[in-house]
Coordinates of C-alpha atoms in Angstrom, one line a residue:
X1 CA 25.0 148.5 163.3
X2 CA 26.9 145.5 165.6
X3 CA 23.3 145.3 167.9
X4 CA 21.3 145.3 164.4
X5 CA 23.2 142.4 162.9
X6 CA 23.2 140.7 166.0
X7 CA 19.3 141.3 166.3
X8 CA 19.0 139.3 163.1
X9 CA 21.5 136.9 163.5
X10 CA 19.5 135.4 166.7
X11 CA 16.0 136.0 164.6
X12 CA 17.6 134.1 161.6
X13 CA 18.4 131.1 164.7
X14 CA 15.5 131.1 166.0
X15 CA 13.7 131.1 162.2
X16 CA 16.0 128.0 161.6
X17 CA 15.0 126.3 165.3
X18 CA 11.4 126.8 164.4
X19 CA 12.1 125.6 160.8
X20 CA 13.4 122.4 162.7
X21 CA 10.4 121.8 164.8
X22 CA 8.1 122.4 161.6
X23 CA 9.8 119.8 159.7
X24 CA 10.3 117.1 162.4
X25 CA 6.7 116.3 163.0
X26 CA 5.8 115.9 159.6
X27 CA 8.5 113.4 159.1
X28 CA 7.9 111.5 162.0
X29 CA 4.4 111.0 160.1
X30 CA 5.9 109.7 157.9
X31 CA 8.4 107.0 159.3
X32 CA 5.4 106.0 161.5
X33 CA 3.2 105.1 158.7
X34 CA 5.8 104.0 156.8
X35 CA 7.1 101.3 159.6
X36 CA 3.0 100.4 160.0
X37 CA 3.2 99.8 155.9
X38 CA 6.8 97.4 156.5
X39 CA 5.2 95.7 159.2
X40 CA 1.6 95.0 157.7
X41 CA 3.4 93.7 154.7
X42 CA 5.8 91.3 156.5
X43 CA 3.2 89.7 158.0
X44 CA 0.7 88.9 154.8
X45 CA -2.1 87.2 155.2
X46 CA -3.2 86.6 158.9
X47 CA -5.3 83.3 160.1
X48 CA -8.3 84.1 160.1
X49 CA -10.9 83.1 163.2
X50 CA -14.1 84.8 161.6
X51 CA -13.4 83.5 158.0
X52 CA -16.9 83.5 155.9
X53 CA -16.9 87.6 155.6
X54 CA -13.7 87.3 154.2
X55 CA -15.1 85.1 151.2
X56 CA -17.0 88.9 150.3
X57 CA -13.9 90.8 149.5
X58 CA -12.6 87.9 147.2
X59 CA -15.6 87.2 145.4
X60 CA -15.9 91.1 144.8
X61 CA -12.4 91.6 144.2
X62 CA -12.5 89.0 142.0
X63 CA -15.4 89.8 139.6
X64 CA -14.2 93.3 139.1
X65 CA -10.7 91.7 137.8
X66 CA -12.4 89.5 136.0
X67 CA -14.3 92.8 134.0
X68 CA -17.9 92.3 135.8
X69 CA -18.8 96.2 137.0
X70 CA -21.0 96.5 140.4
X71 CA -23.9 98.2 139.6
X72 CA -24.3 96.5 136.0
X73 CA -22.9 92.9 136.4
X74 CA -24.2 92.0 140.2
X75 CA -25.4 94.2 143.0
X76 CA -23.7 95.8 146.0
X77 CA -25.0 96.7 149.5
X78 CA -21.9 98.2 150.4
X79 CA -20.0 100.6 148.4
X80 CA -17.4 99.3 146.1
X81 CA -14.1 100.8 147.1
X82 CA -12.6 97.8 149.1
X83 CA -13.4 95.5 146.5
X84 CA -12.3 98.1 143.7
X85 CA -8.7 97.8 146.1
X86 CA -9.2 94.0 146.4
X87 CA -9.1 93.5 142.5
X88 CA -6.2 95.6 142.4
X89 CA -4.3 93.6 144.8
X90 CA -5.5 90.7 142.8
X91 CA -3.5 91.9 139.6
X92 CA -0.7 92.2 141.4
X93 CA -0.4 88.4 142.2
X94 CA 0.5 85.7 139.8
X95 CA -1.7 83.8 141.4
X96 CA -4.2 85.6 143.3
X97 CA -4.9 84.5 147.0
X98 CA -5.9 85.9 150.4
X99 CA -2.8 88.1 150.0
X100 CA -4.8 90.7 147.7
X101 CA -6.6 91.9 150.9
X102 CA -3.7 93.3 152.6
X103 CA -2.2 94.4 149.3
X104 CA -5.3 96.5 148.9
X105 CA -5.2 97.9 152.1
X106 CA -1.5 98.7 151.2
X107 CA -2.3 100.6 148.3
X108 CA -5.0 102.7 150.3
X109 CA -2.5 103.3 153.2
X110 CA -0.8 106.0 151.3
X111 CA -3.6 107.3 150.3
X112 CA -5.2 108.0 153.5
X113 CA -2.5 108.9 155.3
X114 CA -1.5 111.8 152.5
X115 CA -5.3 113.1 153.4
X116 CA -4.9 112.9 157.5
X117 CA -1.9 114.3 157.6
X118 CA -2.5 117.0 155.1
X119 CA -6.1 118.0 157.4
X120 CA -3.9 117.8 160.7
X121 CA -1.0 119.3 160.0
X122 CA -2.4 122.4 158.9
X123 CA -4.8 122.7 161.6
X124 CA -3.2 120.9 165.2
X125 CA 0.1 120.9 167.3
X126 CA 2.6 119.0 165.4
X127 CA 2.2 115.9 168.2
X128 CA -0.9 115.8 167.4
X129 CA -1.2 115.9 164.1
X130 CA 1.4 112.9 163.8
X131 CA -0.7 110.7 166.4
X132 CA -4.0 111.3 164.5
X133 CA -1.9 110.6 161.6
X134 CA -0.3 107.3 163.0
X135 CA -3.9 106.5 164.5
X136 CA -5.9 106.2 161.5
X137 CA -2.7 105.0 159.7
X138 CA -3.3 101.6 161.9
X139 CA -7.1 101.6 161.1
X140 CA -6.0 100.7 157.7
X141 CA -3.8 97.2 158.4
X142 CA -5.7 96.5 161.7
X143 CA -7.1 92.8 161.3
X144 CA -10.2 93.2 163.5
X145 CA -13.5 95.1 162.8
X146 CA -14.3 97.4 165.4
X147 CA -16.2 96.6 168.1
X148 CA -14.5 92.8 168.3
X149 CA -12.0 91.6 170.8
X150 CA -8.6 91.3 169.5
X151 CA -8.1 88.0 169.2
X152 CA -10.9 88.2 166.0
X153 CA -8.9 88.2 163.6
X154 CA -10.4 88.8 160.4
X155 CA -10.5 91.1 157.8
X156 CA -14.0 91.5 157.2
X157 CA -16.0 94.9 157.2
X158 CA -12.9 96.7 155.9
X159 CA -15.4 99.7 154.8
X160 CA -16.1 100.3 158.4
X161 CA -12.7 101.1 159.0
X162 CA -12.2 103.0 156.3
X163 CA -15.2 104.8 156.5
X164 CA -13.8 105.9 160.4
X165 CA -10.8 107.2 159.2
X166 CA -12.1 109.3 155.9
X167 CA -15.0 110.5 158.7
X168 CA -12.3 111.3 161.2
X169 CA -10.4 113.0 158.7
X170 CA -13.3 114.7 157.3
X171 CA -14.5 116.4 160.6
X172 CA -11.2 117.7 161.4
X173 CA -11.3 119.3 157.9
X174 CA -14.9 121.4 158.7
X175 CA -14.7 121.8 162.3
X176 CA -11.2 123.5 162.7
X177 CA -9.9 126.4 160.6
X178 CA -6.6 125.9 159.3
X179 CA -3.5 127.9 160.0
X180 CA -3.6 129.4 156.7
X181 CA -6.0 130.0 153.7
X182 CA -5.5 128.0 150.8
X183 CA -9.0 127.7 150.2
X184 CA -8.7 125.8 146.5
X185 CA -6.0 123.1 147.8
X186 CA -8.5 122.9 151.7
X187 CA -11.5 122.6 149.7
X188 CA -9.7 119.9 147.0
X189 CA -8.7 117.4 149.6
X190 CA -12.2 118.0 151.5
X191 CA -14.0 116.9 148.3
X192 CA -11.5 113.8 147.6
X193 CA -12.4 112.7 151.4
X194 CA -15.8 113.2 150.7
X195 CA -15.4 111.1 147.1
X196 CA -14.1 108.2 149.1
X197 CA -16.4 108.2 151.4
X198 CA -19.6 108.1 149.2
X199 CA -17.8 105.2 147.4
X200 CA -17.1 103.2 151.0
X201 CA -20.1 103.4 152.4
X202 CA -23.5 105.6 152.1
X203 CA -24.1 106.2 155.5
X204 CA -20.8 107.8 156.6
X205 CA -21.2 109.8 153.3
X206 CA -25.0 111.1 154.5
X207 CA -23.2 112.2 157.7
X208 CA -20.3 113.6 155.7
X209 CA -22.5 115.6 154.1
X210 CA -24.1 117.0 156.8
X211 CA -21.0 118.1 158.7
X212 CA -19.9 120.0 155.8
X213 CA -23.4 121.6 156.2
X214 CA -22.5 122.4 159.7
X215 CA -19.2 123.3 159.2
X216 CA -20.1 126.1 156.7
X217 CA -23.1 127.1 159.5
X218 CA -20.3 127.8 162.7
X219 CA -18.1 129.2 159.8
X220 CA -15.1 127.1 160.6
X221 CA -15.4 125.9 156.9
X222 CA -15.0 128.4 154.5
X223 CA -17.8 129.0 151.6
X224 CA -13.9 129.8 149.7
X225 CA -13.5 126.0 149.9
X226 CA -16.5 124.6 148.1
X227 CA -15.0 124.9 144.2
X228 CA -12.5 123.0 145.7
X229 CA -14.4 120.2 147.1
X230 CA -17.0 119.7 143.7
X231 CA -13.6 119.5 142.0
X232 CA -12.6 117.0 144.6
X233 CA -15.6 115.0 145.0
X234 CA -16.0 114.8 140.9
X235 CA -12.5 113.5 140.4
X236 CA -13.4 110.6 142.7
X237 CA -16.5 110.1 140.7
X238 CA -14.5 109.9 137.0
X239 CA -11.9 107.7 138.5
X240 CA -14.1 105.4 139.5
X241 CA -16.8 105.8 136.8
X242 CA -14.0 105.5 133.8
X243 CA -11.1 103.6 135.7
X244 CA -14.1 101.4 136.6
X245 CA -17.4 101.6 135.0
X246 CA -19.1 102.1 138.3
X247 CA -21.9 104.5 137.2
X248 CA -23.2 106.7 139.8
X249 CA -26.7 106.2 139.2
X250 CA -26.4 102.2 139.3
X251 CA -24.4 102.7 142.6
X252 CA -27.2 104.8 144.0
X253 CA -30.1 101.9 142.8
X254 CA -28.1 99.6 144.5
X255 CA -28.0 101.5 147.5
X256 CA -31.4 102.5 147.3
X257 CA -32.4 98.8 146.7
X258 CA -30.8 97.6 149.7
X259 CA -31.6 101.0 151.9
X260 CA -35.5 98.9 151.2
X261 CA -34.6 95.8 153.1
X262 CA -33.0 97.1 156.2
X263 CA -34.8 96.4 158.9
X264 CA -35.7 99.2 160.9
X265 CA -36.0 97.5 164.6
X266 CA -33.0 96.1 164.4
X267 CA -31.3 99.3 163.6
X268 CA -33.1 101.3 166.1
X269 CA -32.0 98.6 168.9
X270 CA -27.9 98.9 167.3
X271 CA -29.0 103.1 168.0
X272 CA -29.7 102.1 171.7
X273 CA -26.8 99.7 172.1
X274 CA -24.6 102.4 171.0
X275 CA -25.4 105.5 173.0
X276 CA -25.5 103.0 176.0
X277 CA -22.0 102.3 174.7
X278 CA -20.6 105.7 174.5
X279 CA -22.1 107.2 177.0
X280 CA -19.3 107.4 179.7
X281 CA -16.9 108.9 176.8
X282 CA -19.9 111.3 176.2
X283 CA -20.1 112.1 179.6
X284 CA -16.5 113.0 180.1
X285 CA -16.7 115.4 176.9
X286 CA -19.6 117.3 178.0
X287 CA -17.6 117.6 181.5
X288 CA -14.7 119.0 179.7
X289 CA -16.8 121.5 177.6
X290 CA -18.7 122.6 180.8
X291 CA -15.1 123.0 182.8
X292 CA -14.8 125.9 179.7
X293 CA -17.8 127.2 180.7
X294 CA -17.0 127.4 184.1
X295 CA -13.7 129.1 183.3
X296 CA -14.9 131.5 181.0
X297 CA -17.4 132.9 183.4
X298 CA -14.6 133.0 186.0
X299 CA -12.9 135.2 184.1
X300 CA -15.5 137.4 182.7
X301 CA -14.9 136.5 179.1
X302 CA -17.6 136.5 176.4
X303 CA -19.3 132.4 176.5
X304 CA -17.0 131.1 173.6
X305 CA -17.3 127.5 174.3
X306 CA -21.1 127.3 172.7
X307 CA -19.8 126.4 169.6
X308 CA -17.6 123.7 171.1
X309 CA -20.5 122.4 172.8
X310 CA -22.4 122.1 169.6
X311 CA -19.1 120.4 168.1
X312 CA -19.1 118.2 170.3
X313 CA -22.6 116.9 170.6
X314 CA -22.4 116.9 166.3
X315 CA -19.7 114.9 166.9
X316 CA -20.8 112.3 169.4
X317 CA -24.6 111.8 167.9
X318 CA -23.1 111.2 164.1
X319 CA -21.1 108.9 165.5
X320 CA -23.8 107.2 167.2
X321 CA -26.1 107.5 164.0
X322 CA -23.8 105.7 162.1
X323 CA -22.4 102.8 164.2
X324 CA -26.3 102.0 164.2
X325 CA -26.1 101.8 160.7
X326 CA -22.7 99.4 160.5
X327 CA -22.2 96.5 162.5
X328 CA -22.2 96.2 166.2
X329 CA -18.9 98.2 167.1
X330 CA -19.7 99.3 171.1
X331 CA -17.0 102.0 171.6
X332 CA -14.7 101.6 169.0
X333 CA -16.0 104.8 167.2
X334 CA -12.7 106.5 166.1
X335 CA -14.3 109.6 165.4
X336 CA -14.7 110.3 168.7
X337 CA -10.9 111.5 168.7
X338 CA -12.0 114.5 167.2
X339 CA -13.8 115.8 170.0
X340 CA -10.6 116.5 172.3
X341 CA -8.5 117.6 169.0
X342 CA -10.8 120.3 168.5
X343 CA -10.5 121.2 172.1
X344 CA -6.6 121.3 171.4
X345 CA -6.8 123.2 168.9
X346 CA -9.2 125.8 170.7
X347 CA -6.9 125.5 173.8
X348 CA -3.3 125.8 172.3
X349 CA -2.9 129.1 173.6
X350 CA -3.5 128.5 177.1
X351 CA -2.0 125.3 177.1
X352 CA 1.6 124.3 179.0
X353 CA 4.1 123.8 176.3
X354 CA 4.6 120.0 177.2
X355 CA 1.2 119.4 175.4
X356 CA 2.1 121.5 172.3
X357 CA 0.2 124.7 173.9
X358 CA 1.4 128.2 173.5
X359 CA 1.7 128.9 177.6
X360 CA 0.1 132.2 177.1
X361 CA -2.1 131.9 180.0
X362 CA -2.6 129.1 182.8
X363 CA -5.3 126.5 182.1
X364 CA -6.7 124.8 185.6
X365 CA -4.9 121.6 186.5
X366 CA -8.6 119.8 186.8
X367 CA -9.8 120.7 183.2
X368 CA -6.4 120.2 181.5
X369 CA -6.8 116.5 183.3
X370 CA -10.1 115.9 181.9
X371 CA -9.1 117.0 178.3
X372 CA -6.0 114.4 178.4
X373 CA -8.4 112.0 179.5
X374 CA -10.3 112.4 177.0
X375 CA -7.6 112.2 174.5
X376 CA -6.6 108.9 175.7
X377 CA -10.0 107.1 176.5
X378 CA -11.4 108.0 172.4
X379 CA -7.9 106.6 171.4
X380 CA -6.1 104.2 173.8
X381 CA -8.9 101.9 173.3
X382 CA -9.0 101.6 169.9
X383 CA -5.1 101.2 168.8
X384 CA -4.4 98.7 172.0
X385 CA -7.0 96.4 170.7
X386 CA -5.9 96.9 167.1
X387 CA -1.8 96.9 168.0
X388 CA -2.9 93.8 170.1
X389 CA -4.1 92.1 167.2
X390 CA -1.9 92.3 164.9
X391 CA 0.8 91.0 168.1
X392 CA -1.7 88.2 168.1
X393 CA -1.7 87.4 164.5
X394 CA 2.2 87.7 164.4
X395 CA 2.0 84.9 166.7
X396 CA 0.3 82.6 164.3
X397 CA 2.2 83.5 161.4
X398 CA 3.6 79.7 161.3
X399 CA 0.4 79.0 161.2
X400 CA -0.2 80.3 157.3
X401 CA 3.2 79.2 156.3
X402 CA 2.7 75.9 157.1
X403 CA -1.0 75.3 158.0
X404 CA -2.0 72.3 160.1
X405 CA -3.1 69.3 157.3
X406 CA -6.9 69.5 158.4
X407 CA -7.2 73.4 157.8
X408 CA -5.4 73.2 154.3
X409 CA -7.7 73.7 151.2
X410 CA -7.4 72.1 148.5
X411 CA -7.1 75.1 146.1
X412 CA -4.4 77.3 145.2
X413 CA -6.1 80.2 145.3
X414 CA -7.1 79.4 149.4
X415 CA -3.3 78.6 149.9
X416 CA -3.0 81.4 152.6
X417 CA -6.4 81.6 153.9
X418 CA -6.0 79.6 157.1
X419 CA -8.4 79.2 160.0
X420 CA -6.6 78.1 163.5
X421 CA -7.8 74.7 164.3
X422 CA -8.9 75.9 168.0
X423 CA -11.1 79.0 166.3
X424 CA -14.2 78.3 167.8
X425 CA -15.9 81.4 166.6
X426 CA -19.5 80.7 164.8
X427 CA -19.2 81.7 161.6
X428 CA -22.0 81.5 158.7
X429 CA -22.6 77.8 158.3
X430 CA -20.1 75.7 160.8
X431 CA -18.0 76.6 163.6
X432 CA -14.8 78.3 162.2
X433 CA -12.5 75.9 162.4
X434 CA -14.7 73.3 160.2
X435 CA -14.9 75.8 157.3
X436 CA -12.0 74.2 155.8
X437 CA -13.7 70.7 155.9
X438 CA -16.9 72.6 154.3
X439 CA -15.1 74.4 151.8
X440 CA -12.8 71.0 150.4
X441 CA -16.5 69.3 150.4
X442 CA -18.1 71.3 148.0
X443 CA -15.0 72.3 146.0
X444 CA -14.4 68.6 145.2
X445 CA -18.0 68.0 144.6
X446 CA -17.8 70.6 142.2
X447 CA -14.4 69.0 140.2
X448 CA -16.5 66.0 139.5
X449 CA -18.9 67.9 137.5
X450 CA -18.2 71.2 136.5
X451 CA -16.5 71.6 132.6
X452 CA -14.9 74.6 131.3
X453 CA -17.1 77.9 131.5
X454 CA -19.4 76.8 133.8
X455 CA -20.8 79.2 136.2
X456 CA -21.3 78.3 140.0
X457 CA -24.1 80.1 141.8
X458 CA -24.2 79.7 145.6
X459 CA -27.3 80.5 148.1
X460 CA -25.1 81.2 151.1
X461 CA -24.0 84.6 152.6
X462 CA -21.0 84.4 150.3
X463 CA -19.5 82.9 146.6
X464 CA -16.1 81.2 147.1
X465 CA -16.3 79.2 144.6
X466 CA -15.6 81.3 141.5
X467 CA -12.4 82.7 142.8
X468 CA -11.4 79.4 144.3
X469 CA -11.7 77.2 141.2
X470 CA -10.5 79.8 138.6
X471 CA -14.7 80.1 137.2
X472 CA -16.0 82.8 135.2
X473 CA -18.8 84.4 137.6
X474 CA -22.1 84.9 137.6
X475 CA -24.0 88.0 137.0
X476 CA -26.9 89.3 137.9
X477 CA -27.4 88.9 141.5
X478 CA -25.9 90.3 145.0
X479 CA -22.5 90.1 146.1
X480 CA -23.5 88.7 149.1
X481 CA -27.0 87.9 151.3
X482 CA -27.8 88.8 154.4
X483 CA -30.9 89.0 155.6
X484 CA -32.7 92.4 156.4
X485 CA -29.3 94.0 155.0
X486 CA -29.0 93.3 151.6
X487 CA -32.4 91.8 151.6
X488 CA -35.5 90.6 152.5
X489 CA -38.8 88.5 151.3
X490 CA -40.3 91.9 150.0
X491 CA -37.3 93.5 148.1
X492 CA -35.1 91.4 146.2
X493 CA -34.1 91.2 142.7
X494 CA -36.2 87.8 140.4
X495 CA -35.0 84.6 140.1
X496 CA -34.5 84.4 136.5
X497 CA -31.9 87.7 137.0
X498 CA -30.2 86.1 139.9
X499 CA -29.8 82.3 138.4
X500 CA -29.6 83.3 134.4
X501 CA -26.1 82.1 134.0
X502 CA -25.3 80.0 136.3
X503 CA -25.3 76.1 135.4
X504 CA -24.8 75.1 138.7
X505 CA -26.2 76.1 142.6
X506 CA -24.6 75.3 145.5
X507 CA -26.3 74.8 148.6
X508 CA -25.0 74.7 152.2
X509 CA -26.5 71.9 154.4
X510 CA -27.4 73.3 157.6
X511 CA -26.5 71.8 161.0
X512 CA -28.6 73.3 164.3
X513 CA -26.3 75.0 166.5
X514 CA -24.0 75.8 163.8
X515 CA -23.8 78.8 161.9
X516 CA -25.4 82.4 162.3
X517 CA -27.0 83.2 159.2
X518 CA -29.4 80.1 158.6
X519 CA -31.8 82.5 158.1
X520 CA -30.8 83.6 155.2
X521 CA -30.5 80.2 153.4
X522 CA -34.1 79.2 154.8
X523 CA -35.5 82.7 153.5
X524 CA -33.1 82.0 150.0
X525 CA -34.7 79.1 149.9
X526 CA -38.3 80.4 150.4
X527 CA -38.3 82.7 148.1
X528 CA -36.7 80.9 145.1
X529 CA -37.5 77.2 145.9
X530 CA -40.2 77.0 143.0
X531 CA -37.7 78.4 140.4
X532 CA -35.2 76.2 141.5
X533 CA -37.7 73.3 141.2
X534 CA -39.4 74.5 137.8
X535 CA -35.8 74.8 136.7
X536 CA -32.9 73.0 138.5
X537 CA -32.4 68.9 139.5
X538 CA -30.8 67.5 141.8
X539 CA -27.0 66.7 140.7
X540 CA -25.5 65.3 143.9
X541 CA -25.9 65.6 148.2
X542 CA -23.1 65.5 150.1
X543 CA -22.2 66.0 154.0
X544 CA -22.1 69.4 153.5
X545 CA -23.6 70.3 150.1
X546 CA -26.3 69.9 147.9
X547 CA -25.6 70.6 144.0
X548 CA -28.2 71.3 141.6
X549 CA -27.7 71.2 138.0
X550 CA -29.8 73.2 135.3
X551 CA -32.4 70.8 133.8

């Protein structure tokens, strides 16, 4: 009787020990994204070096606060989510400014991180799950797109990050089996990632798709699961459709529109850039995989590791696939982490307890090396540049508190969005640093002839003007222009859609040597010069500007 109590006294310890270790990882998560949150939020708005991008996410944010719906009221390239969380950091201000940016990326943090940690936690070592957790935690308040050094700071191509993470998260979710079935909750948060990412961005939604394809084929996603993820993936689509008015099918025609203009060249030569990238990490993956191989013949064991071969090349070549379809990002593909997690979680049993393994059995010193490797080249990267960053932009805090006279705007609204007077980097129109200068030009050329409920047009890469001088916006058009991305001389929507409301057109002056999207005003100009003529006269010139009024 004594032996059997004592029997279950130590099993009731140990219970509570492993009880311990279950819960500390989990909160951990949560203090780290937590102290990511604090610290994004102390330090607002950064300066910004690449500005003009960032002109996007106002405009957008702006017009959906202002009641205009994408899809029905102007047209979108990209998918609206960051400017859906843009106009809702917008109502939080009294007076809205760059600040709504990171206050959107606030509001998604949670969100994101519920999602990864949920897929990880029921399916890796708790260290594991907690750094993959933390990782794409920090994609979410990082202030340089990937692919750009860290001292770009900027928050422009916000989607691209996101779209990484909800990937990331995604692939984890279809490529390892969880611990336990819950096939209706599993399937539920696989359809919500899925949701977000058709409303971020198409092309990591294509590839979305197709992984869940392939995860059903190598059965590590259960058929069990797909209730679950229509459930998911429709709940998405109401909120947005009814919180919103973003109707599916004008989404998709806008998407399809702009899917027209692309240019294929210079996506196929973004393909080769990319693979030429990645191919060292590549290399070192198909090493590891071939290690198992090696292993598993040693010891006279059935091949297993064919289906983490063909994880791993899925995972690399949709990675590649879509950085060729974002913008040039090199390496930074976080996605890539998921190649050694899967090998983690494949390996837990043989591997030493130190890395979270089980120590069943003994794992050669040479493989175990190259699968840490691994694990630190796909992330080390990635969150140094990203950490370093936001170091860098701490250090210029002073810089948006009290900004240097000759890089102040003269708008409320533009307050906090500061460019450091040494930014060199070549932005759409001017050097980045004489943005400001461009910006106070046409915003005063405007005051002297705007009245109330005028609406601004602007053929430039982005609108600022709306937001900036408190104007209701025009309708009809793109968000933004960029050439062979949102459009082209063959597809793009008629003049007398893209011009119907405005009373005024702004016009940047272009300066050689200055500015990398010229092309875009010179093809603008090209293709709606005679409408402008038959229908617009000149108002005023100025250093930077030209304003036409509506005869």
């Amino acid at each position: 009787m004594s032996a059997e109590n004592d029997v279950r006294l130590e099993d009731s310890d140990a219970s509570v020990r492993d009880a311990r270790r279950r819960v500390r990882w989990p909160l951990l998560t949560v203090v780290g994204v937590v102290l990511l949150g604090l610290y994004s939020w102390w330090l607002g708005p950064v300066a910004l070096v690449a500005p003009w991008d960032n002109f996007i996410l106002l405009d957008g944010g702006y017009r959906i606060a202002q009641g205009q719906v994408p899809g029905t009221d102007f047209s979108n390239a990209i998918g609206p989510l960051v400017y859906v969380l843009t106009s809702l950091g917008i109502q939080l201000q009294a007076v809205p400014s760059l600040a709504a940016v990171g206050y959107g990326c606030l509001l998604f943090l949670p969100v994101s991180a519920v999602l990864a940690g949920y897929v990880s936690h029921r399916r890796l070592p708790g260290g594991y799950a907690t750094g993959f957790t933390v990782f794409m935690a920090l994609l979410v308040i990082s202030v340089r797109p990937p692919g750009y050094s860290p001292g770009t700071t900027t928050y422009a191509m916000l989607y691209n990050k996101f779209g990484w993470l909800l990937y990331s998260t995604l692939l984890l979710a279809v490529l390892i089996r969880p611990r336990t079935r819950r096939p209706l909750a599993d399937g539920a948060v696989l359809g919500l990632v899925l949701g977000l990412l058709a409303y971020d961005k198409v092309s990591f939604f294509l590839l979305g798709v197709v992984a869940v394809i392939f995860g059903l084929f190598l059965r590590t996603l259960a058929a069990r699961e797909m209730p679950g993820l229509f459930a998911g993936f429709g709940l998405v689509v109401v909120v947005f459709w009814l919180g919103f008015g973003i109707s599916p099918i004008g989404y998709a025609s806008d998407v399809a529109t702009a899917f027209a203009a692309q240019g294929s060249g210079k996506r196929l030569s973004m393909l080769l850039h990319a693979v030429a990238y990645n191919a060292p990490v590549g290399a070192l993956a198909l090493l590891v995989v071939a290690g198992l191989f090696f292993l598993a013949r040693r010891r006279g064991e059935p091949v297993r590791p064919w289906r983490l071969l063909l994880i791993t090349l899925f995972v690399l070549g949709s990675s590649v696939v879509i950085s060729a379809a974002n913008s040039p990002e090199k390496s930074d593909l976080a996605a890539l982490v998921v190649i050694p997690l899967v090998l983690v979680a494949a390996l837990k049993p043989e591997l030493p307890r130190w890395t979270g393994g089980d120590g069943q059995r003994r794992i050669p010193a040479p493989l175990l090396a190259g699968l840490v490797l691994l694990l630190i080249v796909t992330t080390a990267p990635i969150a140094g540049k990203d950490a370093l960053a936001l170091g860098i932009s701490a250090t210029r805090r002073h810089l948006v508190e009290a900004p240097p006279p000759a890089q102040r705007i003269t708008s409320p609204h533009l307050g906090d969005f500061v460019i450091p007077p040494d930014a060199t980097w070549q932005t759409a129109y001017r050097n980045a640093s004489d943005v400001p200068a461009m910006l106070d030009d046409g915003l005063a050329l405007l005051r002297r002839h705007i009245r109330p409920g005028d609406r601004v047009a602007s053929m430039s890469l982005a609108n600022p003007f709306a937001f900036a001088l408190d104007l209701a916006p025009v309708t009809g058009g793109p968000l933004w222009w960029d050439l062979e991305i949102s459009f082209d001389e063959r597809t793009h929507p008629p003049a007398d859609q893209v011009f119907r409301d405005a009373r005024w057109v702004m016009v940047p002056k272009l300066r050689a040597g200055q500015g990398c999207c010229q092309d875009t005003v010179e093809t603008m100009t090209r293709i709606y010069g005679g409408y402008l003529a038959q229908h617009f006269r000149m108002a005023e010139s100025t250093a930077d500007w030209t304003l036409l009024a509506r005869s």
